[in-house]
Amino acid sequence: MKVIQTTPVRTTSLAERVSAAAHAHPLDDLSAPEVARAAAACRAHAAALGDAELRFNSIALLEPPKRALLAHLAGSAPAPPRLAKCTVLVPSRAVGIDVVVELKPLLGRAVHGSRTGDAVVVSWRPLDGVHPMTTPDDNDYAEAIMKADPEIRRLVAKRYGITDPANLACDTWACHNAPAHLQSRRLMQGFLYGRLCPGDNEYAHPLDIVPIVDLNEARVVHIDMADGAPPKMPSAPNNYHSQLQRTDMPFRTDLKPLHVTQPAGPSFTVEGNLVSWQKWKVRIGFNPREGLVLHQVGYEDHGRVRPVLHRMSLVEMAVPYGDPSYMQARKSAFDVGDYGFGFCANSLKLGCDCLGHIKYFDGVVNDARGNPVVIKNAVCLHEEDAGIMWKHTCVRTGHVEVRRARKLVFQQISTFMNYEYIMSYNFFQDGHISFEAKLSGILSTSLAPQDGSPIPSFGIMVSPGVMATVHQHFFCVRIDPAIDDDAGGKALVVAEVQARALPEGPSNPYGNAFIMAETQLTSTKQAVRDVDFGTTRFWSIKNPGVINRMSGKPVAYKLVPGPTPRMMMAPSSLVYKRARFATHNLWVTPHHDEQRYPAGEHVVQSTQCMGLSQWVEPDASLAPGADPVIWYSFGVTHAPRVEDFPVMPVEVAGFELKPHGFFECNPAVDLPPEKRDPLSVEYGAAAAKPPASGGGGGGSGGGMPLEAPACLSCAPAAGSEPSAPRPGTPLVAAEPIRSRM
């Protein structure tokens, strides 16, 4: 998309000074007043074109071009214009429009005012053949249309005896694989369920009616239902709600409190959106589509913050279902592009979603009228104990050194009708990062056969008359690395590394030799790769311009895959065609500011991939200077269990980014000796009282009372120092504390 903008002003004007005061950093999210100003500018521009009514889809910061941002941060260029990317709809003309609004500084009045004249539309681009995402307002609107439709009311009353709309639930989904005659319309489909009472788990009562709504016309335009005699609605309740607890499973009474306490406070500091913790520097952002975003991630090493990542975020998902029946085959979600992780973010609760000393960040989105909506506590930041970081026991002396690990967790939880996704970016004291997606919520269910036929092989009975279908969840994370490169990663290269056995012969006489073979990925087509756990395959992101003096090789981070499946859908399927990003695990492309979403900018009702599969086709070079962007796709094949209902224990998927010759030694070797946790007691002993001051949970020794003994089994006696042997004196090994192999 071409963005029209004014020519940068090189002098430091009053306007620039006011703008700098209002926005300490060009990546600061839009404030609520800025969202309102951008919406007002869109309305004014639309009115001038003769469109009196607008429906707002999304309003978010349009991040500055990467090169302009880096130049400004380096002090060699002025602050880039502050832009808002708005997507709006004109329902009367059934058209969507991508808009760019420049938010000019407000002079002579409060910086965060809402004066329309200070926000200027600089780009107004009607969409052609694509549909923007469906927002929470769209989902509510579609459900209201379905519930109010006379034919829907007649059918659910006749077939199921449901006459009160309060006892009808409509899970609204973007319309994948829409009927051909409706494809050009802006649609939402509904999977219907009954309820026995308020709070009842509707997924225990699936119905066989699937209506389709035209959002622009605000009416039901199509209804699908099963042929033959109407099936019966499953009537057995199966609840998770605390006030509707199953009588055969009363709450447990033997669970004792487990508290996370930090009497001295957290080890992180926060300035605006910049977080500092254990040598890490992380700037965070939030937008309606991606939700939580990481910017400018660096690690302080010998007084210098070394860049690690320029940007990282979850940019798309695909959730295809394996039921081939006509109505259920339309059940497929692209949750990032269809609904928006930010739009669907939960407002997190202290002591429930996050434990310990918590810092919350609000998220600012918009409603359909263009009004700002503040999601309180959309992101939580906290520390967690992460087990043992490292340990060694000297078998000769019995000396023990052990350090516990902590991790810093940035967490967001989003709800998409039945499903919850708990997304966290985890930072560790040894310089590695992990991305973790936890899946919970409730299975999307359908009616089981009622004619005595067996449950289809693609499903399982999870409640009387209720079937859950096998399905997959694919995630795609966009990683813009900057490994030790102040130019944002422009000089980086990517290589594939895997174990390879050497052939037997004179150089391998015992047949035991193997190496870690490295293959440079030099073009975009060659860089379309898949995991191979049999060879421990990983991908090394290297900076050839910086050499590790220990290894003599370029400094690097490696992408380490976690367990992940391959897509089960056939290449001829619509899901496969739309979600090409999920058909391979690794993709690498040269950086382009406009290439942000791997399935395309607007994916609702798409019929093909409009992203990665097109971007790699020119087979562009990935030689130094390409500024590589990594797109990593991974996921879960969810074969539902009876134990996944009525609410699902978490399934976990993810990957790690680990330093791979980035440091000259273990960067966590400087963690101080552990002080034994004074609150830890042996089983059967009386509970310890919390210390009056100091830390309260171990981990890195930080904050523990100095009088607490160290976790060393052979610490020297007080006032003494271990003596070195006299020259020529033979060393006598202590009795081994364990047998040697």
Tab-separated table of N, CA and C in Angstrom, residues 466-603:
chain	number	residue	atom	x	y	z
A	466	VAL	N	-23.414	-35.608	21.763
A	466	VAL	CA	-22.562	-34.471	21.384
A	466	VAL	C	-21.226	-34.992	20.867
A	467	MET	N	-20.826	-34.501	19.708
A	467	MET	CA	-19.590	-34.941	19.073
A	467	MET	C	-18.607	-33.782	18.942
A	468	ALA	N	-17.332	-34.069	19.164
A	468	ALA	CA	-16.249	-33.117	18.897
A	468	ALA	C	-15.385	-33.682	17.786
A	469	THR	N	-14.956	-32.818	16.882
A	469	THR	CA	-14.258	-33.230	15.665
A	469	THR	C	-12.757	-32.977	15.780
A	470	VAL	N	-11.969	-33.881	15.212
A	470	VAL	CA	-10.532	-33.653	15.134
A	470	VAL	C	-10.270	-32.386	14.322
A	471	HIS	N	-9.296	-31.608	14.757
A	471	HIS	CA	-8.978	-30.359	14.063
A	471	HIS	C	-7.533	-29.988	14.345
A	472	GLN	N	-7.054	-28.956	13.695
A	472	GLN	CA	-5.673	-28.508	13.858
A	472	GLN	C	-5.648	-27.016	14.140
A	473	HIS	N	-4.611	-26.606	14.855
A	473	HIS	CA	-4.364	-25.186	15.113
A	473	HIS	C	-2.959	-24.862	14.607
A	474	PHE	N	-2.866	-23.959	13.658
A	474	PHE	CA	-1.568	-23.532	13.147
A	474	PHE	C	-1.346	-22.063	13.492
A	475	PHE	N	-0.162	-21.773	13.992
A	475	PHE	CA	0.240	-20.419	14.341
A	475	PHE	C	1.392	-20.002	13.421
A	476	CYS	N	1.432	-18.733	13.081
A	476	CYS	CA	2.574	-18.203	12.332
A	476	CYS	C	3.088	-16.971	13.051
A	477	VAL	N	4.355	-17.023	13.461
A	477	VAL	CA	5.005	-15.906	14.141
A	477	VAL	C	6.003	-15.261	13.191
A	478	ARG	N	5.880	-13.972	13.051
A	478	ARG	CA	6.806	-13.204	12.206
A	478	ARG	C	7.941	-12.702	13.092
A	479	ILE	N	9.169	-13.068	12.735
A	479	ILE	CA	10.364	-12.695	13.498
A	479	ILE	C	11.248	-11.839	12.612
A	480	ASP	N	11.431	-10.591	13.004
A	480	ASP	CA	12.346	-9.689	12.302
A	480	ASP	C	13.595	-9.580	13.166
A	481	PRO	N	14.614	-10.414	12.922
A	481	PRO	CA	15.770	-10.472	13.820
A	481	PRO	C	16.721	-9.311	13.598
A	482	ALA	N	17.523	-9.049	14.615
A	482	ALA	CA	18.513	-7.964	14.528
A	482	ALA	C	19.784	-8.382	15.254
A	483	ILE	N	20.235	-9.593	15.073
A	483	ILE	CA	21.304	-10.183	15.875
A	483	ILE	C	22.574	-9.338	15.830
A	484	ASP	N	22.792	-8.616	16.915
A	484	ASP	CA	23.992	-7.776	17.058
A	484	ASP	C	24.172	-6.819	15.888
A	485	ASP	N	23.080	-6.333	15.332
A	485	ASP	CA	23.133	-5.460	14.160
A	485	ASP	C	22.312	-4.207	14.443
A	486	ASP	N	22.996	-3.089	14.608
A	486	ASP	CA	22.310	-1.820	14.876
A	486	ASP	C	21.500	-1.345	13.675
A	487	ALA	N	21.718	-1.958	12.517
A	487	ALA	CA	20.933	-1.622	11.323
A	487	ALA	C	19.660	-2.447	11.232
A	488	GLY	N	19.256	-3.062	12.331
A	488	GLY	CA	17.988	-3.780	12.365
A	488	GLY	C	18.005	-5.141	11.723
A	489	GLY	N	19.199	-5.730	11.525
A	489	GLY	CA	19.294	-7.072	10.966
A	489	GLY	C	19.538	-7.117	9.482
A	490	LYS	N	19.899	-6.003	8.890
A	490	LYS	CA	20.081	-5.959	7.435
A	490	LYS	C	21.186	-6.900	6.961
A	491	ALA	N	22.218	-7.105	7.790
A	491	ALA	CA	23.369	-7.909	7.365
A	491	ALA	C	23.217	-9.391	7.666
A	492	LEU	N	22.092	-9.817	8.222
A	492	LEU	CA	21.980	-11.187	8.702
A	492	LEU	C	21.775	-12.188	7.565
A	493	VAL	N	22.127	-13.435	7.863
A	493	VAL	CA	21.874	-14.554	6.965
A	493	VAL	C	21.290	-15.693	7.790
A	494	VAL	N	20.677	-16.650	7.106
A	494	VAL	CA	20.029	-17.772	7.784
A	494	VAL	C	20.580	-19.074	7.216
A	495	ALA	N	20.833	-20.034	8.111
A	495	ALA	CA	21.345	-21.340	7.700
A	495	ALA	C	20.533	-22.436	8.379
A	496	GLU	N	20.443	-23.581	7.711
A	496	GLU	CA	19.813	-24.757	8.306
A	496	GLU	C	20.906	-25.665	8.845
A	497	VAL	N	20.713	-26.139	10.077
A	497	VAL	CA	21.722	-26.972	10.738
A	497	VAL	C	21.049	-28.267	11.189
A	498	GLN	N	21.709	-29.398	10.931
A	498	GLN	CA	21.154	-30.674	11.363
A	498	GLN	C	22.276	-31.693	11.516
A	499	ALA	N	21.998	-32.703	12.331
A	499	ALA	CA	22.991	-33.758	12.547
A	499	ALA	C	23.098	-34.636	11.315
A	500	ARG	N	24.344	-35.008	11.001
A	500	ARG	CA	24.578	-35.881	9.856
A	500	ARG	C	25.694	-36.861	10.187
A	501	ALA	N	25.406	-38.140	10.034
A	501	ALA	CA	26.417	-39.157	10.298
A	501	ALA	C	27.447	-39.171	9.175
A	502	LEU	N	28.721	-39.312	9.546
A	502	LEU	CA	29.778	-39.406	8.544
A	502	LEU	C	29.900	-40.845	8.068
A	503	PRO	N	30.241	-41.038	6.809
A	503	PRO	CA	30.369	-42.407	6.289
A	503	PRO	C	31.522	-43.149	6.970
A	504	GLU	N	31.335	-44.431	7.144
A	504	GLU	CA	32.415	-45.230	7.720
A	504	GLU	C	33.582	-45.299	6.738
A	505	GLY	N	34.775	-45.333	7.291
A	505	GLY	CA	35.970	-45.376	6.470
A	505	GLY	C	37.177	-44.974	7.284
A	506	PRO	N	38.260	-44.656	6.632
A	506	PRO	CA	39.493	-44.314	7.360
A	506	PRO	C	39.315	-43.130	8.313
A	507	SER	N	38.471	-42.166	7.934
A	507	SER	CA	38.285	-41.017	8.812
A	507	SER	C	37.221	-41.270	9.879
A	508	ASN	N	36.543	-42.394	9.797
A	508	ASN	CA	35.537	-42.757	10.798
A	508	ASN	C	35.624	-44.264	11.032
A	509	PRO	N	36.740	-44.716	11.576
A	509	PRO	CA	36.977	-46.174	11.663
A	509	PRO	C	36.038	-46.885	12.621
A	510	TYR	N	35.488	-46.189	13.592
A	510	TYR	CA	34.619	-46.846	14.571
A	510	TYR	C	33.136	-46.591	14.300
A	511	GLY	N	32.833	-45.825	13.258
A	511	GLY	CA	31.450	-45.600	12.873
A	511	GLY	C	30.648	-44.730	13.812
A	512	ASN	N	31.357	-43.981	14.653
A	512	ASN	CA	30.640	-43.170	15.645
A	512	ASN	C	30.609	-41.686	15.304
A	513	ALA	N	31.249	-41.278	14.240
A	513	ALA	CA	31.413	-39.852	13.963
A	513	ALA	C	30.164	-39.267	13.311
A	514	PHE	N	29.773	-38.107	13.804
A	514	PHE	CA	28.728	-37.331	13.137
A	514	PHE	C	29.017	-35.857	13.370
A	515	ILE	N	28.430	-35.026	12.538
A	515	ILE	CA	28.671	-33.594	12.605
A	515	ILE	C	27.335	-32.858	12.592
A	516	MET	N	27.382	-31.584	12.899
A	516	MET	CA	26.237	-30.714	12.684
A	516	MET	C	26.483	-29.996	11.368
A	517	ALA	N	25.807	-30.464	10.337
A	517	ALA	CA	26.018	-29.939	8.983
A	517	ALA	C	25.198	-28.673	8.784
A	518	GLU	N	25.803	-27.713	8.159
A	518	GLU	CA	25.158	-26.409	7.972
A	518	GLU	C	24.979	-26.117	6.489
A	519	THR	N	23.764	-25.698	6.123
A	519	THR	CA	23.454	-25.342	4.742
A	519	THR	C	22.931	-23.917	4.715
A	520	GLN	N	23.579	-23.063	3.957
A	520	GLN	CA	23.128	-21.683	3.857
A	520	GLN	C	21.829	-21.621	3.044
A	521	LEU	N	20.888	-20.846	3.518
A	521	LEU	CA	19.646	-20.610	2.786
A	521	LEU	C	19.822	-19.303	2.024
A	522	THR	N	19.995	-19.413	0.725
A	522	THR	CA	20.437	-18.260	-0.063
A	522	THR	C	19.342	-17.612	-0.894
A	523	SER	N	18.154	-18.245	-0.971
A	523	SER	CA	17.063	-17.645	-1.740
A	523	SER	C	15.736	-18.016	-1.088
A	524	THR	N	14.698	-17.285	-1.432
A	524	THR	CA	13.420	-17.456	-0.746
A	524	THR	C	12.802	-18.827	-0.999
A	525	LYS	N	12.947	-19.371	-2.199
A	525	LYS	CA	12.381	-20.701	-2.453
A	525	LYS	C	13.160	-21.781	-1.721
A	526	GLN	N	14.477	-21.660	-1.701
A	526	GLN	CA	15.283	-22.644	-0.981
A	526	GLN	C	14.980	-22.608	0.514
A	527	ALA	N	14.563	-21.442	1.024
A	527	ALA	CA	14.344	-21.258	2.458
A	527	ALA	C	12.960	-21.696	2.918
A	528	VAL	N	12.173	-22.314	2.053
A	528	VAL	CA	10.898	-22.907	2.485
A	528	VAL	C	11.223	-24.287	3.027
A	529	ARG	N	11.190	-24.435	4.358
A	529	ARG	CA	11.742	-25.620	5.001
A	529	ARG	C	10.758	-26.215	6.011
A	530	ASP	N	11.045	-27.450	6.411
A	530	ASP	CA	10.217	-28.152	7.383
A	530	ASP	C	11.074	-28.702	8.511
A	531	VAL	N	10.428	-28.951	9.643
A	531	VAL	CA	11.141	-29.511	10.785
A	531	VAL	C	11.548	-30.950	10.470
A	532	ASP	N	12.586	-31.414	11.156
A	532	ASP	CA	13.024	-32.805	11.075
A	532	ASP	C	13.616	-33.146	12.435
A	533	PHE	N	12.786	-33.731	13.286
A	533	PHE	CA	13.235	-33.995	14.649
A	533	PHE	C	14.237	-35.144	14.696
A	534	GLY	N	14.229	-36.000	13.689
A	534	GLY	CA	15.191	-37.093	13.656
A	534	GLY	C	16.622	-36.625	13.515
A	535	THR	N	16.821	-35.460	12.906
A	535	THR	CA	18.174	-34.917	12.735
A	535	THR	C	18.422	-33.698	13.626
A	536	THR	N	17.497	-33.428	14.545
A	536	THR	CA	17.609	-32.260	15.433
A	536	THR	C	17.770	-30.976	14.627
A	537	ARG	N	17.024	-30.856	13.546
A	537	ARG	CA	17.155	-29.701	12.664
A	537	ARG	C	16.763	-28.411	13.383
A	538	PHE	N	17.571	-27.377	13.200
A	538	PHE	CA	17.225	-26.034	13.656
A	538	PHE	C	17.746	-25.044	12.635
A	539	TRP	N	17.417	-23.783	12.845
A	539	TRP	CA	17.840	-22.749	11.904
A	539	TRP	C	18.627	-21.684	12.644
A	540	SER	N	19.797	-21.372	12.099
A	540	SER	CA	20.730	-20.423	12.711
A	540	SER	C	20.617	-19.075	12.006
A	541	ILE	N	20.390	-18.036	12.796
A	541	ILE	CA	20.268	-16.668	12.277
A	541	ILE	C	21.570	-15.963	12.642
A	542	LYS	N	22.402	-15.683	11.645
A	542	LYS	CA	23.789	-15.283	11.891
A	542	LYS	C	24.073	-13.861	11.418
A	543	ASN	N	25.039	-13.258	12.104
A	543	ASN	CA	25.551	-11.953	11.682
A	543	ASN	C	27.003	-12.128	11.240
A	544	PRO	N	27.259	-12.231	9.927
A	544	PRO	CA	28.634	-12.466	9.462
A	544	PRO	C	29.593	-11.342	9.805
A	545	GLY	N	29.048	-10.179	10.153
A	545	GLY	CA	29.913	-9.041	10.453
A	545	GLY	C	30.441	-9.011	11.867
A	546	VAL	N	29.988	-9.918	12.722
A	546	VAL	CA	30.456	-9.966	14.109
A	546	VAL	C	30.878	-11.400	14.407
A	547	ILE	N	32.140	-11.589	14.746
A	547	ILE	CA	32.696	-12.923	14.959
A	547	ILE	C	32.895	-13.162	16.452
A	548	ASN	N	32.428	-14.309	16.907
A	548	ASN	CA	32.639	-14.717	18.297
A	548	ASN	C	34.091	-15.142	18.459
A	549	ARG	N	34.805	-14.498	19.382
A	549	ARG	CA	36.241	-14.759	19.470
A	549	ARG	C	36.536	-16.137	20.060
A	550	MET	N	35.568	-16.770	20.716
A	550	MET	CA	35.783	-18.127	21.221
A	550	MET	C	35.646	-19.147	20.096
A	551	SER	N	34.536	-19.078	19.369
A	551	SER	CA	34.261	-20.075	18.335
A	551	SER	C	34.885	-19.728	16.996
A	552	GLY	N	35.166	-18.447	16.782
A	552	GLY	CA	35.656	-18.005	15.487
A	552	GLY	C	34.575	-17.972	14.426
A	553	LYS	N	33.309	-18.087	14.855
A	553	LYS	CA	32.191	-18.098	13.921
A	553	LYS	C	31.307	-16.878	14.148
A	554	PRO	N	30.450	-16.553	13.181
A	554	PRO	CA	29.557	-15.406	13.362
A	554	PRO	C	28.635	-15.601	14.567
A	555	VAL	N	28.367	-14.512	15.266
A	555	VAL	CA	27.413	-14.575	16.370
A	555	VAL	C	26.041	-14.922	15.797
A	556	ALA	N	25.249	-15.622	16.588
A	556	ALA	CA	23.989	-16.121	16.050
A	556	ALA	C	23.006	-16.430	17.165
A	557	TYR	N	21.756	-16.527	16.777
A	557	TYR	CA	20.695	-17.150	17.566
A	557	TYR	C	20.141	-18.282	16.725
A	558	LYS	N	19.631	-19.324	17.388
A	558	LYS	CA	19.030	-20.417	16.641
A	558	LYS	C	17.552	-20.557	17.000
A	559	LEU	N	16.761	-20.874	15.987
A	559	LEU	CA	15.343	-21.139	16.162
A	559	LEU	C	15.185	-22.637	16.362
A	560	VAL	N	14.703	-23.020	17.550
A	560	VAL	CA	14.571	-24.429	17.918
A	560	VAL	C	13.093	-24.798	17.913
A	561	PRO	N	12.667	-25.674	17.008
A	561	PRO	CA	11.247	-26.027	16.943
A	561	PRO	C	10.799	-26.838	18.153
A	562	GLY	N	9.528	-26.689	18.505
A	562	GLY	CA	8.875	-27.605	19.413
A	562	GLY	C	8.047	-28.586	18.612
A	563	PRO	N	7.398	-29.543	19.278
A	563	PRO	CA	6.555	-30.510	18.547
A	563	PRO	C	5.520	-29.797	17.686
A	564	THR	N	5.366	-30.256	16.472
A	564	THR	CA	4.429	-29.608	15.551
A	564	THR	C	4.008	-30.606	14.487
A	565	PRO	N	2.760	-30.541	14.007
A	565	PRO	CA	2.288	-31.481	12.990
A	565	PRO	C	2.430	-30.906	11.586
A	566	ARG	N	2.131	-31.722	10.607
A	566	ARG	CA	1.970	-31.209	9.254
A	566	ARG	C	0.476	-31.062	8.976
A	567	MET	N	0.145	-30.197	8.044
A	567	MET	CA	-1.254	-29.989	7.713
A	567	MET	C	-1.841	-31.255	7.097
A	568	MET	N	-3.049	-31.616	7.573
A	568	MET	CA	-3.723	-32.822	7.098
A	568	MET	C	-4.633	-32.559	5.898
A	569	MET	N	-4.902	-31.299	5.594
A	569	MET	CA	-5.832	-30.993	4.507
A	569	MET	C	-5.153	-31.182	3.149
A	570	ALA	N	-5.930	-31.657	2.191
A	570	ALA	CA	-5.398	-31.925	0.858
A	570	ALA	C	-5.033	-30.622	0.149
A	571	PRO	N	-4.040	-30.668	-0.751
A	571	PRO	CA	-3.684	-29.462	-1.508
A	571	PRO	C	-4.846	-28.863	-2.293
A	572	SER	N	-5.839	-29.678	-2.621
A	572	SER	CA	-6.994	-29.154	-3.346
A	572	SER	C	-7.993	-28.447	-2.446
A	573	SER	N	-7.834	-28.573	-1.117
A	573	SER	CA	-8.792	-27.975	-0.182
A	573	SER	C	-8.613	-26.465	-0.131
A	574	LEU	N	-9.694	-25.789	0.194
A	574	LEU	CA	-9.639	-24.334	0.295
A	574	LEU	C	-8.746	-23.894	1.439
A	575	VAL	N	-8.761	-24.624	2.543
A	575	VAL	CA	-7.889	-24.269	3.667
A	575	VAL	C	-6.431	-24.292	3.236
A	576	TYR	N	-6.034	-25.332	2.528
A	576	TYR	CA	-4.650	-25.431	2.062
A	576	TYR	C	-4.296	-24.245	1.173
A	577	LYS	N	-5.210	-23.884	0.283
A	577	LYS	CA	-4.937	-22.784	-0.640
A	577	LYS	C	-4.839	-21.449	0.094
A	578	ARG	N	-5.679	-21.252	1.102
A	578	ARG	CA	-5.666	-19.989	1.846
A	578	ARG	C	-4.510	-19.922	2.839
A	579	ALA	N	-4.210	-21.039	3.487
A	579	ALA	CA	-3.237	-21.064	4.585
A	579	ALA	C	-1.926	-21.694	4.142
A	580	ARG	N	-1.391	-21.238	3.029
A	580	ARG	CA	-0.135	-21.807	2.546
A	580	ARG	C	0.983	-21.646	3.572
A	581	PHE	N	0.912	-20.625	4.396
A	581	PHE	CA	1.939	-20.422	5.424
A	581	PHE	C	2.044	-21.627	6.352
A	582	ALA	N	0.930	-22.383	6.526
A	582	ALA	CA	0.905	-23.518	7.446
A	582	ALA	C	1.334	-24.820	6.785
A	583	THR	N	1.615	-24.795	5.490
A	583	THR	CA	2.010	-26.017	4.788
A	583	THR	C	3.500	-26.299	4.911
A	584	HIS	N	4.262	-25.347	5.404
A	584	HIS	CA	5.680	-25.527	5.716
A	584	HIS	C	5.973	-24.778	7.002
A	585	ASN	N	7.063	-25.170	7.664
A	585	ASN	CA	7.368	-24.572	8.964
A	585	ASN	C	8.162	-23.278	8.864
A	586	LEU	N	9.122	-23.217	7.974
A	586	LEU	CA	9.989	-22.039	7.890
A	586	LEU	C	9.879	-21.397	6.520
A	587	TRP	N	9.751	-20.087	6.547
A	587	TRP	CA	9.812	-19.259	5.348
A	587	TRP	C	10.726	-18.079	5.683
A	588	VAL	N	11.509	-17.642	4.720
A	588	VAL	CA	12.380	-16.475	4.915
A	588	VAL	C	12.231	-15.568	3.706
A	589	THR	N	11.983	-14.299	3.968
A	589	THR	CA	11.827	-13.318	2.887
A	589	THR	C	12.638	-12.072	3.201
A	590	PRO	N	13.063	-11.322	2.175
A	590	PRO	CA	13.666	-10.015	2.435
A	590	PRO	C	12.625	-9.086	3.062
A	591	HIS	N	13.075	-8.201	3.903
A	591	HIS	CA	12.145	-7.297	4.582
A	591	HIS	C	11.493	-6.325	3.601
A	592	HIS	N	10.174	-6.219	3.709
A	592	HIS	CA	9.398	-5.185	3.038
A	592	HIS	C	8.368	-4.688	4.044
A	593	ASP	N	8.266	-3.390	4.201
A	593	ASP	CA	7.366	-2.839	5.214
A	593	ASP	C	5.922	-3.290	5.021
A	594	GLU	N	5.504	-3.457	3.780
A	594	GLU	CA	4.094	-3.770	3.519
A	594	GLU	C	3.786	-5.263	3.651
A	595	GLN	N	4.802	-6.106	3.807
A	595	GLN	CA	4.568	-7.547	3.947
A	595	GLN	C	4.470	-7.884	5.433
A	596	ARG	N	3.250	-7.897	5.926
A	596	ARG	CA	3.048	-8.041	7.363
A	596	ARG	C	2.295	-9.306	7.759
A	597	TYR	N	1.426	-9.806	6.886
A	597	TYR	CA	0.538	-10.908	7.262
A	597	TYR	C	0.646	-12.030	6.232
A	598	PRO	N	0.989	-13.250	6.661
A	598	PRO	CA	1.385	-14.300	5.712
A	598	PRO	C	0.268	-14.839	4.836
A	599	ALA	N	-1.003	-14.656	5.241
A	599	ALA	CA	-2.106	-15.092	4.381
A	599	ALA	C	-2.694	-13.937	3.599
A	600	GLY	N	-2.186	-12.726	3.842
A	600	GLY	CA	-2.679	-11.543	3.155
A	600	GLY	C	-3.171	-10.487	4.131
A	601	GLU	N	-3.275	-9.264	3.631
A	601	GLU	CA	-3.715	-8.133	4.462
A	601	GLU	C	-5.155	-8.306	4.914
A	602	HIS	N	-6.024	-8.770	4.028
A	602	HIS	CA	-7.436	-8.989	4.352
A	602	HIS	C	-7.786	-10.419	3.955
A	603	VAL	N	-8.081	-11.265	4.943
A	603	VAL	CA	-8.212	-12.702	4.678
A	603	VAL	C	-9.643	-13.219	4.778
